[in-house]
XYZ file of C-alpha atoms in Angstrom:
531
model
C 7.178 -47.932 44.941
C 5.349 -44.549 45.257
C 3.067 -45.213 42.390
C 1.955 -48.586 43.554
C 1.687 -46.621 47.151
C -0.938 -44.418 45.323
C -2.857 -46.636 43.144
C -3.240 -49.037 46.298
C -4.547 -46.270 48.411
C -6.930 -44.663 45.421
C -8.064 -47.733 44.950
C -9.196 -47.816 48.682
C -10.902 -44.529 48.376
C -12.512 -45.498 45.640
C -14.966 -47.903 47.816
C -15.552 -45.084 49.764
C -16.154 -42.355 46.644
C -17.703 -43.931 44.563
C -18.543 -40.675 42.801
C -14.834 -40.280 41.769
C -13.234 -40.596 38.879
C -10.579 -43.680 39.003
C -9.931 -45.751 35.939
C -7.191 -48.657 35.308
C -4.258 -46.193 34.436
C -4.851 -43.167 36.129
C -2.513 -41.529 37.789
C -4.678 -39.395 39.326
C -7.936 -39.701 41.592
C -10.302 -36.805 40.552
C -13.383 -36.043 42.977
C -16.283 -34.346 42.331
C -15.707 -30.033 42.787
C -17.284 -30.630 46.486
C -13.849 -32.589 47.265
C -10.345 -32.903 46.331
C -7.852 -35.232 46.984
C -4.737 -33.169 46.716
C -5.889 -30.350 48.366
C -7.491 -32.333 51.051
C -9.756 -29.482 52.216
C -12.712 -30.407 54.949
C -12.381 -32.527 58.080
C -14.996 -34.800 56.317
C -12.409 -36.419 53.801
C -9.767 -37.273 56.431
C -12.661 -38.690 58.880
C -13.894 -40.491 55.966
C -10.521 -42.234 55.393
C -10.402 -43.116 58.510
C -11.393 -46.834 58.112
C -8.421 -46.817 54.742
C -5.956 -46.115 57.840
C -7.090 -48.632 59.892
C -6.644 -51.274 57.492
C -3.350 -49.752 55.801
C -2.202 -47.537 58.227
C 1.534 -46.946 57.296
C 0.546 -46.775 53.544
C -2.066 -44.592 53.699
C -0.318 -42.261 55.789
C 2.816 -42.225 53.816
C 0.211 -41.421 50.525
C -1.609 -38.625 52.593
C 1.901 -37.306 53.618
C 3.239 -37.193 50.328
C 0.271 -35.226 49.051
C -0.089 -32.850 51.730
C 3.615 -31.555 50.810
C 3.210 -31.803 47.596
C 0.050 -29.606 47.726
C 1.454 -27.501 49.969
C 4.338 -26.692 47.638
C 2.583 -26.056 45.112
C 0.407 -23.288 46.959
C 3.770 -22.361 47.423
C 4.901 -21.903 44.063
C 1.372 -20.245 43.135
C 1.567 -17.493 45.975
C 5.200 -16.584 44.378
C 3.624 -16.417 40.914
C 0.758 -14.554 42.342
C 3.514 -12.025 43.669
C 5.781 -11.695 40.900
C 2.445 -10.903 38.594
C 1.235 -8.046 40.717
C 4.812 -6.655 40.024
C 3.903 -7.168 36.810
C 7.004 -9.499 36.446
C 5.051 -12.005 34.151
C 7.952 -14.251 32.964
C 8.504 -14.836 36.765
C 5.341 -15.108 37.363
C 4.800 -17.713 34.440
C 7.990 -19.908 36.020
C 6.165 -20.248 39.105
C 2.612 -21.084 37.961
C 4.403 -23.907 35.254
C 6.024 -24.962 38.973
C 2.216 -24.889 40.638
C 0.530 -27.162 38.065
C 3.929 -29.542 37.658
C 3.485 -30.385 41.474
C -0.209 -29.930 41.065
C -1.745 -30.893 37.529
C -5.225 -31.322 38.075
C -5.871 -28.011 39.405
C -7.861 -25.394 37.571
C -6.636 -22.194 39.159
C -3.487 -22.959 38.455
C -4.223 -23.060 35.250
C -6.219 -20.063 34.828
C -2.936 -18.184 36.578
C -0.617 -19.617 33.871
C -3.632 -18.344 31.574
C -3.953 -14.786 32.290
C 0.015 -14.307 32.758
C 0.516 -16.127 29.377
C -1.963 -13.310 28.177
C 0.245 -10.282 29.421
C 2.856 -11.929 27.699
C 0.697 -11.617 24.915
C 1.382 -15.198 23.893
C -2.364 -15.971 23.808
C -2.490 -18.930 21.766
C -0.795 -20.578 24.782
C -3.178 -18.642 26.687
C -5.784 -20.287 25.264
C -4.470 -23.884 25.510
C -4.378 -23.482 29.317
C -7.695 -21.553 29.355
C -9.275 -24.676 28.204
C -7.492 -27.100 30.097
C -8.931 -25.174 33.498
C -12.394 -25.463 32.184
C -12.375 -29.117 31.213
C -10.967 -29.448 34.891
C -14.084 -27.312 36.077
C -16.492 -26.795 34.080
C -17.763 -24.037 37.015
C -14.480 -22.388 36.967
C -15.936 -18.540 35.987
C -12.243 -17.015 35.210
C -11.515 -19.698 32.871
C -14.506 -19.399 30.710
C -13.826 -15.914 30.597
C -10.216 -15.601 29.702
C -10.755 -18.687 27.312
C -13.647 -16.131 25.458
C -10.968 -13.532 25.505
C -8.211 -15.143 24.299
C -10.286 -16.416 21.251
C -11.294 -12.689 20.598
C -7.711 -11.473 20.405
C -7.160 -14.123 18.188
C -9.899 -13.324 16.171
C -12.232 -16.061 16.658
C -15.417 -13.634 17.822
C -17.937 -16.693 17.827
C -16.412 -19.236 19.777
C -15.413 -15.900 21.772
C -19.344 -15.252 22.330
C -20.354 -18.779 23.455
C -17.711 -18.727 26.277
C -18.970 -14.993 27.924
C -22.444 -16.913 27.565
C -20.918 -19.605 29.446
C -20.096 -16.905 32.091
C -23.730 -15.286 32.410
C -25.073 -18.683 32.733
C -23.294 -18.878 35.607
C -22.815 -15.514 36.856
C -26.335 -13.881 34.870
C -25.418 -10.318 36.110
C -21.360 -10.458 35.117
C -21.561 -7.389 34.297
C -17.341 -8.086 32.169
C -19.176 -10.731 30.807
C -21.959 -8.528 29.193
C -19.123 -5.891 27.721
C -17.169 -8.942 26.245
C -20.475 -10.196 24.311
C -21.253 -6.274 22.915
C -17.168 -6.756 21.659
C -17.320 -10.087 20.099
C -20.788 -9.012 18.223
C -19.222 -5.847 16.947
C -15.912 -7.902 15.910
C -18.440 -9.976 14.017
C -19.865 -7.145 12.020
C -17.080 -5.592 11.247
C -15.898 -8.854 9.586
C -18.722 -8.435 8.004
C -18.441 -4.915 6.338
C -14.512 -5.962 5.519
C -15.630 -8.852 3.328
C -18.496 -6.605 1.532
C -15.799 -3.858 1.365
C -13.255 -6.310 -0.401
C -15.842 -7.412 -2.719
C -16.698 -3.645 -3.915
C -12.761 -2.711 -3.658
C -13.508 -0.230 -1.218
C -9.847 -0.884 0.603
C -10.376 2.402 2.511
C -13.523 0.770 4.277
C -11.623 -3.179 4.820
C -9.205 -0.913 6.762
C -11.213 0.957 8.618
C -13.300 -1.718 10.005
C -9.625 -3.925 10.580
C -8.658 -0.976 12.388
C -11.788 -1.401 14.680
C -11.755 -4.967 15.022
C -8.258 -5.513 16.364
C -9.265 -2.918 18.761
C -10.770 -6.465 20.388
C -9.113 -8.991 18.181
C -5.220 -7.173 18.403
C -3.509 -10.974 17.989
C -5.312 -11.841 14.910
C -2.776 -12.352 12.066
C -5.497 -12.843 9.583
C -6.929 -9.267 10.473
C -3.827 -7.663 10.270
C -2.803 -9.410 6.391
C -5.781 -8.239 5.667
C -5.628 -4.846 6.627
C -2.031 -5.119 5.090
C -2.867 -5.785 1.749
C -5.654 -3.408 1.349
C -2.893 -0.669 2.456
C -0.856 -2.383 -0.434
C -3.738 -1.842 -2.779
C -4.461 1.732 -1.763
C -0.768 2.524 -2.559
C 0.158 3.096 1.287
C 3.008 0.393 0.720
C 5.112 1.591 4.006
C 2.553 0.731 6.159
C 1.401 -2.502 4.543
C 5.150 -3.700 4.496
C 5.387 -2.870 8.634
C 2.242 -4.735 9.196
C 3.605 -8.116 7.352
C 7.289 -7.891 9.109
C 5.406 -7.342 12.436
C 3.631 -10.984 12.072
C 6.830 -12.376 9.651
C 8.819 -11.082 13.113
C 6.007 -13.393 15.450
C 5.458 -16.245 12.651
C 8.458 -16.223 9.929
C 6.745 -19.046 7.993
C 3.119 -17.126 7.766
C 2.327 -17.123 3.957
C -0.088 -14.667 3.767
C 2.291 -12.015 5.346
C 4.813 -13.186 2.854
C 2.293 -12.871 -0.059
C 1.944 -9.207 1.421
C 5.649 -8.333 1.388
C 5.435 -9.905 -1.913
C 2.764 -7.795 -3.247
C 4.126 -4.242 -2.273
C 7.424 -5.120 -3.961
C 5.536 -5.466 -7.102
C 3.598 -2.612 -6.897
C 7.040 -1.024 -5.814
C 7.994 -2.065 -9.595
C 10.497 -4.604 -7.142
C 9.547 -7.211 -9.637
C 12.607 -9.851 -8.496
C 12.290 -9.320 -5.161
C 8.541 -9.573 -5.519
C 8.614 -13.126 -7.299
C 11.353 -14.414 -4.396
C 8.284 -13.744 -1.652
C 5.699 -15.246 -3.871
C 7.838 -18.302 -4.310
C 8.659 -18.464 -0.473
C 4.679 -17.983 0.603
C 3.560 -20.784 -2.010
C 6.664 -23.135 -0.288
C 4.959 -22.361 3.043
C 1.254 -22.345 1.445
C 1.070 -24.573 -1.570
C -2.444 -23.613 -2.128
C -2.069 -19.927 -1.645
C -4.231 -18.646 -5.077
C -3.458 -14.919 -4.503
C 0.471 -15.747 -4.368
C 0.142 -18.105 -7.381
C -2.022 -15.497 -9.589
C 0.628 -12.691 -8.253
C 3.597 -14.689 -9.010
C 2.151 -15.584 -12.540
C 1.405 -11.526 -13.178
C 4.924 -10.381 -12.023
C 6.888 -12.656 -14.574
C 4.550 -12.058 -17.556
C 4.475 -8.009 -16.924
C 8.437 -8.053 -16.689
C 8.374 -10.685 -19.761
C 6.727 -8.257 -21.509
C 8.466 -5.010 -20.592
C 12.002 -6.705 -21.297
C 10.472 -7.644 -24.699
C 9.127 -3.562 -25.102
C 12.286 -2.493 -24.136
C 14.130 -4.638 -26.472
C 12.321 -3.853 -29.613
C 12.645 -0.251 -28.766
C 16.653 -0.396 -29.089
C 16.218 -2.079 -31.939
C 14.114 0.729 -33.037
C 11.214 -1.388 -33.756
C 8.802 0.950 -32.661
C 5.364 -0.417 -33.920
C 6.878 -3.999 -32.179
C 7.491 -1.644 -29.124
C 4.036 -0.081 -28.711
C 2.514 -3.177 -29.001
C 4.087 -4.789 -26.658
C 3.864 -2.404 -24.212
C 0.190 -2.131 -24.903
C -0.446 -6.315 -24.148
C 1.500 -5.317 -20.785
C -0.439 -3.134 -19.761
C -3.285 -5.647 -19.875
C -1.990 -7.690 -17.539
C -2.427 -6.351 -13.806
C -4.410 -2.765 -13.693
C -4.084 -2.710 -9.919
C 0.031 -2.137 -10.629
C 0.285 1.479 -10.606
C 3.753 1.905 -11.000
C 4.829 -0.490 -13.682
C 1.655 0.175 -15.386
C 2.822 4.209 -15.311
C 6.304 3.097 -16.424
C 4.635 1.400 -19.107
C 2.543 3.999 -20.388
C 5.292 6.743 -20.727
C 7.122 4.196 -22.354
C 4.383 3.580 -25.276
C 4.160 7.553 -25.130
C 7.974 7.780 -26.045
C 6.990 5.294 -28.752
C 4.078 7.523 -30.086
C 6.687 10.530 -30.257
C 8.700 8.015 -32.682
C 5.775 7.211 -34.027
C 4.751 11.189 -34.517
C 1.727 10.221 -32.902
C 1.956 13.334 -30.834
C -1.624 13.449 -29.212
C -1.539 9.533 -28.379
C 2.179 9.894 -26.862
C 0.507 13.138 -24.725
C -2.352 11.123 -23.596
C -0.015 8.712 -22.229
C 2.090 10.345 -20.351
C -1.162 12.462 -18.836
C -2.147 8.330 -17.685
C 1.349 7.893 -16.259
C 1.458 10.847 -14.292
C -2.209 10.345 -12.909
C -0.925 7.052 -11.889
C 1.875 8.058 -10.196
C 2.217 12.112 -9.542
C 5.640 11.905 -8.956
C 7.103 10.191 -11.898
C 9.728 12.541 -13.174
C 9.983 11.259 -16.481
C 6.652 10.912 -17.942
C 6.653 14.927 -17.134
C 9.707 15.440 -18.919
C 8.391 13.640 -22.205
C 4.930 15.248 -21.905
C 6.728 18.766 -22.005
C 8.796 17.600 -25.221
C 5.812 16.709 -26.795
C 4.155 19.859 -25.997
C 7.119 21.446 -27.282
C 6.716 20.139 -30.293
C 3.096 21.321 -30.957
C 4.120 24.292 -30.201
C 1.928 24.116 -26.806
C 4.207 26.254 -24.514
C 1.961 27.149 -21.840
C 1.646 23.437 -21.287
C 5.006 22.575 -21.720
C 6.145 25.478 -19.280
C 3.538 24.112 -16.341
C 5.107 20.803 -16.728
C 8.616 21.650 -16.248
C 8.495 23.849 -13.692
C 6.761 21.185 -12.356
C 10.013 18.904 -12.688
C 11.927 21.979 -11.644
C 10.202 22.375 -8.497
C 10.531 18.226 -7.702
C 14.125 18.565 -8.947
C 16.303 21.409 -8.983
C 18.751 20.551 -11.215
C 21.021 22.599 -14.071
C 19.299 20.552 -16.836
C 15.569 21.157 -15.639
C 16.508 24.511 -15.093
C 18.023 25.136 -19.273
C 14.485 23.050 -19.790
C 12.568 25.108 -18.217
C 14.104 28.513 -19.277
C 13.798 27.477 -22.986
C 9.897 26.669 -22.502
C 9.870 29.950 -21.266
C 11.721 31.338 -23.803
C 9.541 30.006 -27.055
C 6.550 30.693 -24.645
C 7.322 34.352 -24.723
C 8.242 34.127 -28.716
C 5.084 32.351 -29.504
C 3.091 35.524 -27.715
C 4.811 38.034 -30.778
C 3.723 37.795 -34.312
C 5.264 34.932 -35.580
C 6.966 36.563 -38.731
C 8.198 33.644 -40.370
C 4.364 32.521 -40.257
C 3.520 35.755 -41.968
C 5.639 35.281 -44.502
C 4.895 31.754 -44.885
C 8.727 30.394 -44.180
C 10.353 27.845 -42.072
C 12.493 29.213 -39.323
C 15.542 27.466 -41.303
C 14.717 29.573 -44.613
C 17.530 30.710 -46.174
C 18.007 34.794 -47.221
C 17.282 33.947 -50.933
C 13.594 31.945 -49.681
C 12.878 34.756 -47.275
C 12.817 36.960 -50.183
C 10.978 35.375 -52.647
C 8.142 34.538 -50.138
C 8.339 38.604 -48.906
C 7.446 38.943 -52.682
C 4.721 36.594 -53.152
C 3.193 38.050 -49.810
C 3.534 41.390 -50.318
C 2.115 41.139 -53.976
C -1.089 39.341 -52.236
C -1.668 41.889 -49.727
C -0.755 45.199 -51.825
C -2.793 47.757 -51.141
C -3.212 48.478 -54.821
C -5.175 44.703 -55.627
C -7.936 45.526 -53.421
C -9.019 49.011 -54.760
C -12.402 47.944 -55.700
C -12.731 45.341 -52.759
C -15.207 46.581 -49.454
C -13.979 48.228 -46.973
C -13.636 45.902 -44.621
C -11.503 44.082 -46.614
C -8.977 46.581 -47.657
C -8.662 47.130 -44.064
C -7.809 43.708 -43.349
C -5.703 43.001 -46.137
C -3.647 46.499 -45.071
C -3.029 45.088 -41.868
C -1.850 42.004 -43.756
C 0.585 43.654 -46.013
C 2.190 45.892 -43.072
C 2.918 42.505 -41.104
C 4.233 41.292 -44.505
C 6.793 44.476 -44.380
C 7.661 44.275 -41.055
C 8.446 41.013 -41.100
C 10.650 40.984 -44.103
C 12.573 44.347 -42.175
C 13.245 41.513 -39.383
C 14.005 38.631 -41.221
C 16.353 40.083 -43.855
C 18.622 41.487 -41.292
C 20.530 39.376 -39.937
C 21.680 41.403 -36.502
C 17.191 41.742 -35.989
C 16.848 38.092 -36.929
C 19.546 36.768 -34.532
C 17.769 38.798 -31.593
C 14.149 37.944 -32.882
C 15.231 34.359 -33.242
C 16.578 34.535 -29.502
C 13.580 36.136 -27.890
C 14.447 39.564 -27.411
C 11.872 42.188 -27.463
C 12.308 44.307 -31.136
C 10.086 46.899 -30.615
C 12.734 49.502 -30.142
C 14.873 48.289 -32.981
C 11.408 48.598 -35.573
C 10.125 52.017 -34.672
C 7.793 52.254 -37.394
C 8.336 49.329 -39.042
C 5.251 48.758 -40.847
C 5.495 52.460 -42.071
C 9.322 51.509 -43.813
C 8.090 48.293 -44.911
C 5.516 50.380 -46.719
C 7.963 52.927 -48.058
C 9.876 50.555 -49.162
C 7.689 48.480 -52.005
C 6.360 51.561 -53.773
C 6.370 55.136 -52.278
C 2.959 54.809 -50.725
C -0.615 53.857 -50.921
C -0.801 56.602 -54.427
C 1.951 54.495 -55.959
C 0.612 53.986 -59.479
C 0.760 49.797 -59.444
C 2.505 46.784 -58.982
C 4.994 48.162 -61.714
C 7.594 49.739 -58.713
C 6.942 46.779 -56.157
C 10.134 45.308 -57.272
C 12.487 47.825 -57.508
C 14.617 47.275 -53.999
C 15.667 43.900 -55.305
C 17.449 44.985 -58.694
């Protein structure tokens, strides 16, 4: 009955506005921004309907009664809403507005209301929607063209952000809000710009600079932020790139490049299951997702090919092992972690291998890669150890001390010490030309070859120099052999302590002791002590 009641009586007011906009199934009669229908403003409307009345009196009236309330309530509702924002009570707010336009639909203030409370709710694609539905209502309406043009800029659209603020200043030329919205859409633009040079170059520390700038303007844009995210990933800062992604997987659970993200720093993590279950889930929200695909493809080769490494290690196939681990470490250099893992690995291989120098060089790349990886110091300063290199190995386990105190590192760390301070005394088993297993019987019969070599007595007719030299030789030769063929001197040598009170005058006894002195008449009384 009432909608009959209305399309009768706009069809009446159509003769008389024939500038308004009535079609066969509106609901609505929409007038030119001079007049309105529902808010009935101006004595010339009603004077104009004056003739409508006289013809259909009780309809009309009933119509224009209907639509004064109606109007009136929804002022109603819209001064509430207009209260309850000022006390900053924006859900409230919202209610009442969503009341203003239900009662009231074709008004654009309304709608620009809804707009800017939907914006302190930060829900600003829904912002947006209303934004434009109050500018296709009027296309004059300043506010709406302006909150439309911000509402695109927080969501990262800067362009279609600049061509509503131009909107504005074609309307209002000296908006001066208008003006400072252009300057921040342009500089949105070019920092996009910069970010996608910066990517290209793999200068993450510039992409997240400039993000950090843009969201300044654009702080709703998800594709910003997973970008800013995964350049944190890449620069190692995997915390932060992980709070970025929940924050939009907390807004948007089914955004796949936030997924790909979370993805991404559990596989630099070395999280290489976890990782794959977020590449999986991003490509089941994003099918095309290439950067999830290639990821997902990396993470299960790389752990392929560890497992494999790992395998052939146990079964103490070493040359199997480093190869492996060599055609994994191909695979992704941008993995730090596993790629570190990976190269101490190979270099606990080389040690197998006794390929000493390669195995140090790779746990010098493991530890550049990751300062903090434990073990990779720990094999390093083994393999030191065994090249005698104590200085080296001592840095690197105090090192590991220092990271962790433990009893073990500690024993580690006093025994570098240890051979450190016994490599800094003459090394009498290297004098006498013995290994530091040689038996009493060896130890003798290399004292005698060395002693021979260095006597005194062969180098008579030799410079001077030289019988200098080879003097020094043959004391070292005796003072060795005093060490070394005592057992109580060779159990405290051969534990580190200092000897230098136990020898006296060693050299001078080791002297004595092969021939009575440099007048001794030959080799024919060097080997009397032995019987």
């Amino acid at each position: 009955m009432l909608f009959c009641v209305s399309v009768f009586a706009m069809e009446s007011v159509h003769q008389i506005f024939p500038s308004c906009n009535l079609g066969p199934k509106d609901k609505y009669l929409t007038f030119p921004p001079s007049t309105s229908l529902f808010c009935f403003c101006g004595k010339a409307f009603y004077s104009t309907l004056s003739w409508v009345m006289s013809t259909n009196g009780l309809i009309v009236k009933l119509f224009l009664s209907f639509i004064s309330l109606s109007s009136r309530e929804a002022e109603s509702f819209k001064e509430q809403g207009n209260a309850y924002y000022i006390k900053k009570d924006y859900s409230e707010a919202f209610n009442y507005y969503t009341k203003a336009i239900d009662m009231c639909p074709k008004n654009a203030s309304y709608y620009g209301n809804r707009a800017a409370t939907l914006m302190m709710l930060s829900r600003h694609r829904e912002a947006l929607e209303d934004s434009q539905q109050a500018v296709r209502l009027d296309d004059t309406f300043m506010k709406g063209h302006l909150r439309e043009g911000k509402c695109h800029l927080s969501l990262g659209n800067a362009m279609a952000a600049s061509r509503c603020f131009h909107r504005v200043l074609e309307l209002e030329p000296d908006n001066s809000q208008a003006q400072q919205e252009v300057k921040n859409a342009d500089s949105v633009l070019e920092y996009e710009k910069m970010a996608e040079i910066g990517f290209e170059k793999h200068d993450f520390r510039m992409v997240v600079f400039c993000m950090d700038r843009a969201l300044e303007s654009a702080s709703a844009c998800h594709r910003f932020k997973v970008l800013k995210a995964e350049c944190l990933a890449m620069l190692g800062r995997y915390p932060e790139a992980q709070s970025v992604a929940s924050d939009i997987l907390r807004m948007d659970a089914t955004n796949g490049d936030a997924l790909y993200v979370r993805g991404l720093c559990l596989y630099y993590e070395d999280c290489i299951d976890k990782a794959v279950q977020f590449f999986v889930q991003a490509l089941r929200m994003a099918p095309d997702h290439e950067k999830a695909r290639l990821a997902c493809r990396n993470a299960k080769a790389l752990k392929a090919k560890k497992e494999d490494g790992n395998q052939a290690f146990k079964d103490g196939n070493y040359d199997a092992a480093y190869e492996l681990y060599s055609e994994a470490l191909t695979i992704d250099p941008n993995n730090i972690k596993t790629n570190a893992k990976l190269f101490c690995n190979r270099g606990t291989v080389g040690s197998k291998l006794k390929k000493i120098d390669q195995a140090i060089e790779d746990c010098t790349k493991a530890v550049k890669l990751d300062e903090t990886y434990i073990k990779a110091y720990l094999r390093r300063a083994q393999c030191y150890m065994d090249k005698e290199e104590y200085d080296e190995a001592v840095r690197d386990y105090e090192k590991v001390y220092q990271t962790e105190k433990t009893k073990e590192h500690k024993h580690l760390l006093k025994n570098a010490q240890l051979e450190l301070k016994k490599s800094k005394r003459k090394d009498y088993y290297k004098v006498l030309g013995v290994d530091k297993n040689a038996t009493e019987d060896e130890i003798k019969k290399a004292y005698r070859k060395r002693a021979l070599m260095h006597h005194p007595d062969r180098h008579s007719s030799a410079s001077a120099e030289i019988q200098k030299e080879e003097e020094k030789k043959f004391k070292e030769v005796g003072e060795a052999f005093t060490v070394l063929s005592d057992p109580k001197k060779k159990s405290r040598y051969d534990s580190g302590h200092d000897l230098e009170d136990d020898t006296g005058n060693m050299g001078g006894e080791g002297w004595r002791s092969v021939g009575g002195g440099r007048g001794s008449s030959g080799p024919g009384n060097f080997f009397f002590q032995f019987g």
